[in-house]
Tab-separated table of C-alpha atoms in Angstrom:
chain	number	residue	atom	x	y	z
W	1	UNK	CA	76.098	104.606	86.280
W	2	UNK	CA	76.035	106.675	83.076
W	3	UNK	CA	73.351	104.417	81.591
W	4	UNK	CA	71.102	104.712	84.624
W	5	UNK	CA	71.366	108.511	84.729
W	6	UNK	CA	70.761	108.771	80.992
W	7	UNK	CA	67.698	106.520	81.155
W	8	UNK	CA	66.194	108.585	83.954
W	9	UNK	CA	66.694	111.829	82.063
W	10	UNK	CA	65.223	110.347	78.876
W	11	UNK	CA	62.142	109.198	80.796
W	12	UNK	CA	61.828	112.672	82.280
W	13	UNK	CA	62.098	114.243	78.814
W	14	UNK	CA	59.509	111.919	77.221
W	15	UNK	CA	57.050	112.682	79.990
W	16	UNK	CA	57.577	116.378	79.567
W	17	UNK	CA	56.681	116.238	75.863
W	18	UNK	CA	53.068	115.492	76.695
W	19	UNK	CA	52.836	118.414	79.118
W	20	UNK	CA	53.254	121.771	77.324
W	21	UNK	CA	53.707	123.528	80.624
W	22	UNK	CA	56.870	121.445	81.191
W	23	UNK	CA	58.731	122.479	78.056
W	24	UNK	CA	61.198	124.431	80.192
W	25	UNK	CA	61.942	121.268	82.149
W	26	UNK	CA	62.469	119.423	78.846
W	27	UNK	CA	65.062	121.952	77.748
W	28	UNK	CA	66.823	121.690	81.128
W	29	UNK	CA	66.845	117.891	80.861
W	30	UNK	CA	68.416	118.108	77.377
W	31	UNK	CA	71.114	120.447	78.651
W	32	UNK	CA	71.877	118.173	81.631
W	33	UNK	CA	72.002	115.131	79.366
W	34	UNK	CA	74.487	116.861	77.062
W	35	UNK	CA	76.661	117.950	79.989
W	36	UNK	CA	76.721	114.451	81.476
W	37	UNK	CA	77.720	112.881	78.163
W	38	UNK	CA	80.447	115.502	77.781
W	39	UNK	CA	81.690	114.878	81.317
W	40	UNK	CA	81.958	111.128	80.872
W	41	UNK	CA	83.437	111.432	77.372
W	42	UNK	CA	86.265	113.628	78.670
W	43	UNK	CA	86.957	111.583	81.802
W	44	UNK	CA	90.071	109.342	81.649
W	45	UNK	CA	89.369	105.674	81.237
W	46	UNK	CA	89.924	103.446	84.247
W	47	UNK	CA	93.060	101.327	83.887
W	48	UNK	CA	92.431	97.964	82.308
W	49	UNK	CA	93.976	94.866	83.808
W	50	UNK	CA	94.503	92.170	81.211
W	51	UNK	CA	95.739	88.929	82.701
W	52	UNK	CA	97.210	88.274	86.150
W	53	UNK	CA	98.906	90.986	88.163
W	54	UNK	CA	102.650	91.162	88.737
W	55	UNK	CA	104.093	91.176	92.257
W	56	UNK	CA	106.955	93.283	93.601
W	57	UNK	CA	107.777	92.385	97.206
W	58	UNK	CA	110.319	94.687	98.847
W	59	UNK	CA	111.788	93.898	102.254
W	60	UNK	CA	113.853	96.604	103.931
W	61	UNK	CA	115.905	95.062	106.706
W	62	UNK	CA	115.870	96.546	110.209
W	63	UNK	CA	113.214	99.161	109.438
W	64	UNK	CA	111.182	100.576	112.291
W	65	UNK	CA	107.727	101.700	111.243
W	66	UNK	CA	107.923	104.783	113.431
W	67	UNK	CA	110.896	106.117	111.431
W	68	UNK	CA	108.778	106.550	108.295
W	69	UNK	CA	106.787	109.635	107.402
W	70	UNK	CA	103.721	107.555	106.569
W	71	UNK	CA	103.734	106.329	110.174
W	72	UNK	CA	104.035	109.821	111.640
W	73	UNK	CA	107.799	110.408	111.743
W	74	UNK	CA	108.634	114.121	111.371
W	75	UNK	CA	111.859	113.636	109.392
W	76	UNK	CA	111.641	113.236	105.625
W	77	UNK	CA	113.188	109.763	105.562
W	78	UNK	CA	110.822	107.995	103.181
W	79	UNK	CA	109.184	110.074	100.416
W	80	UNK	CA	108.714	107.108	98.068
W	81	UNK	CA	107.325	104.747	100.705
W	82	UNK	CA	105.064	107.599	101.809
W	83	UNK	CA	103.856	107.957	98.221
W	84	UNK	CA	103.068	104.244	98.141
W	85	UNK	CA	101.006	104.645	101.320
W	86	UNK	CA	99.074	107.568	99.837
W	87	UNK	CA	98.309	105.532	96.730
W	88	UNK	CA	97.559	102.310	98.578
W	89	UNK	CA	96.974	100.754	101.985
W	90	UNK	CA	98.992	101.073	105.196
W	91	UNK	CA	98.614	98.694	108.136
W	92	UNK	CA	99.089	100.750	111.272
W	93	UNK	CA	100.252	97.848	113.450
W	94	UNK	CA	102.430	95.206	111.805
W	95	UNK	CA	104.114	92.757	114.180
W	96	UNK	CA	107.233	90.901	113.063
W	97	UNK	CA	107.640	87.177	113.605
W	98	UNK	CA	110.785	87.785	115.629
W	99	UNK	CA	113.567	90.318	116.053
W	100	UNK	CA	116.147	88.988	113.605
W	101	UNK	CA	116.465	88.333	109.903
W	102	UNK	CA	116.340	84.615	109.152
W	103	UNK	CA	113.124	83.488	110.892
W	104	UNK	CA	111.217	86.673	110.088
W	105	UNK	CA	112.066	86.574	106.395
W	106	UNK	CA	111.145	82.923	106.193
W	107	UNK	CA	107.753	83.766	107.704
W	108	UNK	CA	107.337	86.664	105.274
W	109	UNK	CA	107.989	84.317	102.351
W	110	UNK	CA	106.004	81.275	103.531
W	111	UNK	CA	103.104	82.562	105.631
W	112	UNK	CA	104.191	80.153	108.375
W	113	UNK	CA	105.325	80.774	111.934
W	114	UNK	CA	108.948	80.029	112.732
W	115	UNK	CA	108.017	76.908	114.679
W	116	UNK	CA	106.295	75.600	111.528
W	117	UNK	CA	108.828	76.540	108.856
W	118	UNK	CA	111.670	75.379	111.092
W	119	UNK	CA	114.240	78.095	110.350
W	120	UNK	CA	114.157	79.563	113.850
W	121	UNK	CA	117.840	79.088	114.738
W	122	UNK	CA	121.072	80.269	113.139
W	123	UNK	CA	121.931	76.885	111.610
W	124	UNK	CA	118.402	75.774	110.757
W	125	UNK	CA	116.948	75.823	107.264
W	126	UNK	CA	113.449	75.744	105.823
W	127	UNK	CA	111.814	72.419	106.634
W	128	UNK	CA	110.992	69.987	103.807
W	129	UNK	CA	107.461	70.225	102.494
W	130	UNK	CA	106.923	73.879	103.418
W	131	UNK	CA	105.899	75.765	100.287
W	132	UNK	CA	107.287	79.214	99.632
W	133	UNK	CA	105.549	82.117	97.944
W	134	UNK	CA	107.928	81.715	94.992
W	135	UNK	CA	106.964	78.053	94.602
W	136	UNK	CA	103.261	78.847	94.709
W	137	UNK	CA	103.605	81.630	92.150
W	138	UNK	CA	105.880	79.579	89.895
W	139	UNK	CA	103.224	76.853	89.864
W	140	UNK	CA	100.706	79.527	88.817
W	141	UNK	CA	102.851	80.488	85.829
W	142	UNK	CA	104.863	83.372	87.248
W	143	UNK	CA	108.461	84.233	86.382
W	144	UNK	CA	110.236	84.427	89.746
W	145	UNK	CA	113.378	86.358	90.651
W	146	UNK	CA	114.823	87.287	94.034
W	147	UNK	CA	117.809	89.350	95.151
W	148	UNK	CA	119.044	89.591	98.717
W	149	UNK	CA	121.886	91.450	100.384
W	150	UNK	CA	122.609	89.699	103.695
W	151	UNK	CA	123.892	86.329	104.908
W	152	UNK	CA	120.599	85.354	106.521
W	153	UNK	CA	118.651	85.340	103.257
W	154	UNK	CA	121.194	83.007	101.665
W	155	UNK	CA	119.968	80.056	99.552
W	156	UNK	CA	121.619	77.688	102.026
W	157	UNK	CA	118.627	78.322	104.314
W	158	UNK	CA	116.090	77.513	101.591
W	159	UNK	CA	115.312	81.031	100.375
W	160	UNK	CA	116.007	80.068	96.773
W	161	UNK	CA	113.149	77.578	96.574
W	162	UNK	CA	110.810	78.370	93.700
W	163	UNK	CA	112.945	81.146	92.210
W	164	UNK	CA	114.213	80.830	88.669
W	165	UNK	CA	116.893	83.333	89.584
W	166	UNK	CA	117.975	83.967	93.140
W	167	UNK	CA	121.174	85.567	94.391
W	168	UNK	CA	122.569	87.158	97.514
W	169	UNK	CA	124.768	90.065	96.510
W	170	UNK	CA	128.105	90.618	98.165
W	171	UNK	CA	130.190	88.016	99.955
W	172	UNK	CA	128.887	86.021	102.911
W	173	UNK	CA	130.217	83.347	105.228
W	174	UNK	CA	127.962	80.815	103.481
W	175	UNK	CA	129.363	81.184	99.959
W	176	UNK	CA	131.952	78.374	100.084
W	177	UNK	CA	130.963	75.352	97.981
W	178	UNK	CA	131.409	73.037	100.953
W	179	UNK	CA	129.569	75.312	103.409
W	180	UNK	CA	127.269	73.386	105.733
W	181	UNK	CA	124.935	74.781	108.357
W	182	UNK	CA	126.056	72.068	110.733
W	183	UNK	CA	129.516	73.638	110.718
W	184	UNK	CA	128.126	76.649	112.542
W	185	UNK	CA	127.110	76.755	116.202
W	186	UNK	CA	123.387	76.420	116.882
W	187	UNK	CA	123.690	79.428	119.150
W	188	UNK	CA	122.625	82.906	118.099
W	189	UNK	CA	124.988	84.900	120.385
W	190	UNK	CA	127.935	82.770	119.240
W	191	UNK	CA	127.008	83.336	115.605
W	192	UNK	CA	126.717	87.058	116.229
W	193	UNK	CA	130.277	87.174	117.517
W	194	UNK	CA	131.425	85.673	114.228
W	195	UNK	CA	129.457	88.221	112.192
W	196	UNK	CA	130.748	91.170	114.167
W	197	UNK	CA	134.261	90.137	113.216
W	198	UNK	CA	133.212	90.112	109.545
W	199	UNK	CA	132.898	93.850	108.921
W	200	UNK	CA	132.800	93.554	105.134
W	201	UNK	CA	129.157	92.559	104.799
W	202	UNK	CA	128.034	94.876	107.585
W	203	UNK	CA	129.481	97.881	105.773
W	204	UNK	CA	128.796	96.835	102.196
W	205	UNK	CA	126.555	99.324	100.380
W	206	UNK	CA	124.482	97.075	98.162
W	207	UNK	CA	121.278	99.086	97.811
W	208	UNK	CA	122.092	100.387	94.327
W	209	UNK	CA	122.927	96.892	93.103
W	210	UNK	CA	119.741	95.416	94.584
W	211	UNK	CA	117.761	98.180	92.889
W	212	UNK	CA	119.566	97.527	89.604
W	213	UNK	CA	118.806	93.802	89.737
W	214	UNK	CA	115.141	94.447	90.498
W	215	UNK	CA	114.894	96.903	87.605
W	216	UNK	CA	116.559	94.413	85.255
W	217	UNK	CA	114.074	91.761	86.337
W	218	UNK	CA	111.175	94.095	85.576
W	219	UNK	CA	112.639	94.950	82.186
W	220	UNK	CA	112.967	91.350	81.008
W	221	UNK	CA	110.393	90.748	78.314
W	222	UNK	CA	108.291	87.713	79.073
W	223	UNK	CA	104.681	86.796	78.459
W	224	UNK	CA	104.389	85.570	82.022
W	225	UNK	CA	103.589	87.801	85.000
W	226	UNK	CA	106.583	88.410	87.248
W	227	UNK	CA	107.302	88.048	90.937
W	228	UNK	CA	110.336	90.066	91.993
W	229	UNK	CA	111.626	89.940	95.571
W	230	UNK	CA	114.106	92.682	96.522
W	231	UNK	CA	115.811	92.708	99.914
W	232	UNK	CA	117.612	95.880	101.034
W	233	UNK	CA	120.024	95.482	103.942
W	234	UNK	CA	121.352	99.031	104.295
W	235	UNK	CA	119.400	100.229	107.401
W	236	UNK	CA	120.966	97.334	109.342
W	237	UNK	CA	123.920	98.296	111.514
W	238	UNK	CA	126.575	99.529	110.901
W	239	UNK	CA	125.105	102.953	110.136
W	240	UNK	CA	127.445	104.602	107.667
W	241	UNK	CA	125.394	106.324	104.948
W	242	UNK	CA	126.913	108.896	102.596
W	243	UNK	CA	126.868	112.288	104.305
W	244	UNK	CA	124.299	113.806	101.955
W	245	UNK	CA	121.689	111.385	103.326
W	246	UNK	CA	122.191	112.054	107.036
W	247	UNK	CA	123.385	115.664	107.110
W	248	UNK	CA	119.880	117.172	106.549
W	249	UNK	CA	118.743	115.408	109.740
W	250	UNK	CA	121.674	116.631	111.870
W	251	UNK	CA	123.178	119.665	110.105
W	252	UNK	CA	125.106	121.083	113.052
W	253	UNK	CA	126.763	117.948	114.430
W	254	UNK	CA	130.516	118.306	114.895
W	255	UNK	CA	131.206	115.456	117.319
W	256	UNK	CA	133.129	112.238	116.867
W	257	UNK	CA	130.640	109.401	117.351
W	258	UNK	CA	129.602	107.412	114.309
W	259	UNK	CA	127.518	104.349	113.525
W	260	UNK	CA	130.463	102.056	112.846
W	261	UNK	CA	130.791	99.132	115.287
W	262	UNK	CA	127.437	100.178	116.697
W	263	UNK	CA	126.992	97.037	118.806
W	264	UNK	CA	130.354	97.265	120.534
W	265	UNK	CA	130.939	101.021	120.711
W	266	UNK	CA	131.018	101.837	124.456
W	267	UNK	CA	130.091	105.447	123.751
W	268	UNK	CA	126.538	104.448	122.816
W	269	UNK	CA	125.059	103.815	126.245
W	270	UNK	CA	122.663	105.341	128.773
W	271	UNK	CA	124.092	108.631	129.952
W	272	UNK	CA	125.664	109.523	126.596
W	273	UNK	CA	125.491	113.157	125.443
W	274	UNK	CA	122.228	114.048	123.770
W	275	UNK	CA	123.977	115.368	120.639
W	276	UNK	CA	125.778	112.053	120.131
W	277	UNK	CA	122.602	110.050	120.671
W	278	UNK	CA	120.675	112.137	118.172
W	279	UNK	CA	123.521	111.826	115.678
W	280	UNK	CA	123.342	108.027	115.741
W	281	UNK	CA	119.616	108.296	115.046
W	282	UNK	CA	120.371	110.666	112.160
W	283	UNK	CA	122.773	108.096	110.709
W	284	UNK	CA	120.106	105.391	110.939
W	285	UNK	CA	117.611	107.746	109.312
W	286	UNK	CA	120.154	108.488	106.598
W	287	UNK	CA	120.346	104.769	105.802
W	288	UNK	CA	116.556	104.717	105.491
W	289	UNK	CA	116.569	107.740	103.160
W	290	UNK	CA	119.254	106.117	101.008
W	291	UNK	CA	117.245	102.900	100.744
W	292	UNK	CA	114.022	104.760	100.027
W	293	UNK	CA	115.777	106.408	97.092
W	294	UNK	CA	116.651	103.001	95.630
W	295	UNK	CA	113.063	101.868	96.098
W	296	UNK	CA	111.943	105.010	94.303
W	297	UNK	CA	114.008	104.002	91.281
W	298	UNK	CA	112.040	100.754	91.052
W	299	UNK	CA	108.722	102.607	91.264
W	300	UNK	CA	109.898	104.906	88.475
W	301	UNK	CA	110.650	101.893	86.293
W	302	UNK	CA	107.150	100.531	86.849
W	303	UNK	CA	105.730	103.915	85.869
W	304	UNK	CA	107.997	104.156	82.833
W	305	UNK	CA	106.915	100.763	81.502
W	306	UNK	CA	103.240	101.303	82.211
W	307	UNK	CA	103.201	98.546	84.836
W	308	UNK	CA	102.124	100.504	87.909
W	309	UNK	CA	98.457	99.570	87.462
W	310	UNK	CA	99.357	95.948	86.765
W	311	UNK	CA	101.714	95.339	89.682
W	312	UNK	CA	100.967	94.697	93.337
W	313	UNK	CA	103.737	96.473	95.244
W	314	UNK	CA	104.323	95.437	98.869
W	315	UNK	CA	106.842	96.955	101.300
W	316	UNK	CA	107.607	95.156	104.562
W	317	UNK	CA	110.456	94.655	107.012
W	318	UNK	CA	111.740	91.737	109.041
W	319	UNK	CA	112.293	93.533	112.360
W	320	UNK	CA	112.985	96.885	113.952
W	321	UNK	CA	115.872	98.286	115.983
W	322	UNK	CA	116.387	99.319	119.584
W	323	UNK	CA	118.048	102.543	120.669
W	324	UNK	CA	118.209	102.060	124.443
W	325	UNK	CA	114.430	102.071	125.006
W	326	UNK	CA	114.835	99.009	127.210
W	327	UNK	CA	118.559	99.249	127.837
W	328	UNK	CA	119.722	97.444	124.692
W	329	UNK	CA	120.894	98.347	121.232
W	330	UNK	CA	120.295	96.694	117.866
W	331	UNK	CA	118.022	93.677	117.654
W	332	UNK	CA	117.790	89.902	118.188
W	333	UNK	CA	117.970	90.584	121.916
W	334	UNK	CA	114.395	91.184	123.068
W	335	UNK	CA	110.831	91.152	121.780
W	336	UNK	CA	109.834	94.632	122.837
W	337	UNK	CA	107.919	96.577	120.219
W	338	UNK	CA	110.827	98.752	119.098
W	339	UNK	CA	112.300	95.528	117.731
W	340	UNK	CA	108.988	94.151	116.399
W	341	UNK	CA	106.817	96.925	114.946
W	342	UNK	CA	107.562	97.244	111.228
W	343	UNK	CA	105.873	98.715	108.128
W	344	UNK	CA	103.371	96.911	105.910
W	345	UNK	CA	102.317	99.022	102.928
W	346	UNK	CA	100.900	97.871	99.598
W	347	UNK	CA	99.454	99.322	96.407
W	348	UNK	CA	97.456	97.953	93.489
W	349	UNK	CA	95.364	100.388	91.469
W	350	UNK	CA	91.758	99.338	91.140
W	351	UNK	CA	92.018	96.542	93.694
W	352	UNK	CA	93.410	98.285	96.773
W	353	UNK	CA	91.832	101.599	97.864
W	354	UNK	CA	94.142	104.602	97.952
W	355	UNK	CA	94.993	106.243	101.265
W	356	UNK	CA	93.416	103.563	103.461
W	357	UNK	CA	94.863	102.925	106.919
W	358	UNK	CA	93.928	99.583	108.470
W	359	UNK	CA	93.883	99.601	112.259
W	360	UNK	CA	93.550	95.846	112.782
W	361	UNK	CA	96.805	94.169	113.765
W	362	UNK	CA	98.723	92.396	110.992
W	363	UNK	CA	101.627	89.945	111.262
W	364	UNK	CA	104.538	88.700	109.158
W	365	UNK	CA	102.656	85.443	108.610
W	366	UNK	CA	99.739	87.351	107.049
W	367	UNK	CA	101.706	88.713	104.087
W	368	UNK	CA	101.664	85.608	101.862
W	369	UNK	CA	97.944	84.765	102.277
W	370	UNK	CA	97.081	88.449	101.749
W	371	UNK	CA	99.149	88.669	98.565
W	372	UNK	CA	97.684	85.469	97.138
W	373	UNK	CA	94.172	86.673	97.946
W	374	UNK	CA	94.709	89.984	96.150
W	375	UNK	CA	96.239	88.204	93.157
W	376	UNK	CA	93.207	85.902	93.041
W	377	UNK	CA	95.259	82.725	93.412
W	378	UNK	CA	93.876	79.764	95.322
W	379	UNK	CA	96.014	77.199	97.095
W	380	UNK	CA	95.489	74.144	99.233
W	381	UNK	CA	98.245	75.286	101.584
W	382	UNK	CA	97.224	75.897	105.183
W	383	UNK	CA	98.992	78.997	106.456
W	384	UNK	CA	99.780	80.074	109.997
W	385	UNK	CA	98.556	83.524	108.964
W	386	UNK	CA	95.430	84.794	107.264
W	387	UNK	CA	94.511	87.176	104.464
W	388	UNK	CA	94.033	90.782	105.528
W	389	UNK	CA	92.072	91.598	102.378
W	390	UNK	CA	88.707	91.515	104.215
W	391	UNK	CA	89.980	94.344	106.431
W	392	UNK	CA	91.042	96.288	103.341
W	393	UNK	CA	87.562	95.851	101.884
W	394	UNK	CA	85.960	97.019	105.100
W	395	UNK	CA	84.485	93.624	105.912
W	396	UNK	CA	86.566	93.274	109.064
W	397	UNK	CA	86.936	90.155	111.144
W	398	UNK	CA	88.099	88.991	114.562
W	399	UNK	CA	91.374	90.281	115.957
W	400	UNK	CA	94.113	87.648	115.873
W	401	UNK	CA	96.934	87.620	118.439
W	402	UNK	CA	100.468	88.179	117.217
W	403	UNK	CA	102.835	85.569	118.611
W	404	UNK	CA	106.526	86.342	118.265
W	405	UNK	CA	109.270	83.926	119.196
W	406	UNK	CA	112.987	84.462	119.787
W	407	UNK	CA	115.244	81.422	120.080
W	408	UNK	CA	118.853	82.224	120.977
W	409	UNK	CA	120.053	78.781	122.074
W	410	UNK	CA	118.485	75.717	123.743
W	411	UNK	CA	118.501	77.411	127.151
W	412	UNK	CA	117.616	80.944	126.113
W	413	UNK	CA	114.318	81.802	124.458
W	414	UNK	CA	111.451	84.254	124.760
W	415	UNK	CA	107.953	84.641	123.346
W	416	UNK	CA	105.312	87.340	123.278
W	417	UNK	CA	101.585	87.311	122.680
W	418	UNK	CA	100.300	90.678	121.521
W	419	UNK	CA	96.664	91.758	121.401
W	420	UNK	CA	95.438	95.243	120.518
W	421	UNK	CA	95.269	96.272	124.167
W	422	UNK	CA	97.767	94.083	126.000
W	423	UNK	CA	100.960	92.128	125.584
W	424	UNK	CA	102.315	89.131	127.477
W	425	UNK	CA	106.093	88.597	127.496
W	426	UNK	CA	107.602	85.273	128.593
W	427	UNK	CA	111.333	84.625	128.817
W	428	UNK	CA	113.419	81.646	129.889
W	429	UNK	CA	117.160	81.463	130.415
W	430	UNK	CA	119.478	79.164	132.318
W	431	UNK	CA	119.073	81.532	135.252
W	432	UNK	CA	115.288	81.063	135.353
W	433	UNK	CA	112.035	82.239	133.821
W	434	UNK	CA	110.193	85.535	133.911
W	435	UNK	CA	106.911	87.001	132.697
W	436	UNK	CA	105.549	90.493	132.087
W	437	UNK	CA	102.110	91.801	131.152
W	438	UNK	CA	101.744	95.225	129.557
W	439	UNK	CA	98.671	97.367	129.124
W	440	UNK	CA	99.491	98.801	125.708
W	441	UNK	CA	96.931	101.561	125.922
W	442	UNK	CA	98.026	102.792	129.339
W	443	UNK	CA	101.755	102.273	128.728
W	444	UNK	CA	101.926	103.457	125.138
W	445	UNK	CA	105.384	104.865	124.494
W	446	UNK	CA	106.834	103.478	127.724
W	447	UNK	CA	106.413	99.726	127.899
W	448	UNK	CA	105.724	97.213	125.169
W	449	UNK	CA	105.225	99.759	122.398
W	450	UNK	CA	107.598	101.478	120.024
W	451	UNK	CA	108.523	104.948	121.219
W	452	UNK	CA	108.663	107.428	118.324
W	453	UNK	CA	112.149	108.895	118.090
W	454	UNK	CA	110.968	112.487	118.275
W	455	UNK	CA	109.325	111.734	121.638
W	456	UNK	CA	112.465	110.311	123.268
W	457	UNK	CA	113.626	112.685	125.952
W	458	UNK	CA	116.860	113.099	127.834
W	459	UNK	CA	116.628	113.690	131.538
W	460	UNK	CA	118.667	113.305	134.688
W	461	UNK	CA	118.539	109.847	136.204
W	462	UNK	CA	118.142	109.137	139.918
W	463	UNK	CA	121.916	109.058	140.267
W	464	UNK	CA	122.201	112.551	138.815
W	465	UNK	CA	123.788	111.362	135.547
W	466	UNK	CA	122.372	112.259	132.118
W	467	UNK	CA	120.100	109.458	131.066
W	468	UNK	CA	117.404	108.405	128.637
W	469	UNK	CA	113.778	108.062	129.552
């Protein structure tokens, strides 16, 4: 650009020399030329990218998109994720593969649907022959490290494939040397009863340790580019953040309800007092703020080491969380949007435009092909998903349906097909089958779409009892 402008001004000046009446224009051209050279000489140089980019993939378990500031939430739960969105790209609609950890994370790390990768049930592992993101990047010369903090990202399911270092922090039911998946029931509700009895991992606060491990991985000197996967479990129930993280969101609460034993606490139910309901939400938001702080530490390390312009940073989640929108609590129960709509934010200076919001629907299965496309890595692997980079570049493309699948046991499953304007919900149990069709544009906030917390209202039900709309 500078060369073209300079050439034009020089041509203008040369022409003016042969026309005495244009000497004033010549002087103006000289002044403009000097100013332009000064402007460009003082401007900071664009960051240079020598060699392949690094990749930091952060998954925050149980994170609803509509509880983040970047997605319109009024509470200050996520300043560092919000910063990432300002400096990069945010996908406004990101649909999870399913509403629980194992299948969704496997889709996030393979680009395959759960029916392809095979890890759709509680005692089912990654199928042979399915390549993971870590394997693909290791083959491309990357150093690969991953750190998880929940039982359902344990290596026993295949999550360690392709990682030079992979660990799940804290103790899990799968740590025994003779642990076999076949020893566990192939029934999600039955497995959940076992986990509820194991309070240790539900209440473990591992965010600091996950952040520490990710920072250590970034600090390791190596000529190779790195791929670091960091999984934060803290927003998952139970909700028990340190008080300084939740108190700003509910400063006047003096009641007794807490987020411990969230799934079984009979006090959390339709008709509960508004103050108690809002306090549980504040506890959940406090967990998000705590986790965002740990993520911020990793961003600071990238800045400190001069790696921010050389590292693709991606933040995603495996599923959301329900707070009575459809009569349930938690997740892994339904496929309504409060359990499926999650964040997808990424940043890479010079390759990803800052502040862009992509309206086209993205899916868990799109993360791997998108990452590989941005990194400029080709593969012969056929993915269930597709790269979203054309939408980032403004090239667009056809809308793809998001198909989510929830398998609870052989007689209990559900599936949804979600388009931008409608959603089809199919369910089958031993009692029979059912189907629902939602107009997402007409029913936004009521059926089939996540209801922002600040828009939830308490009202009297038909029976005259306090209820939740």
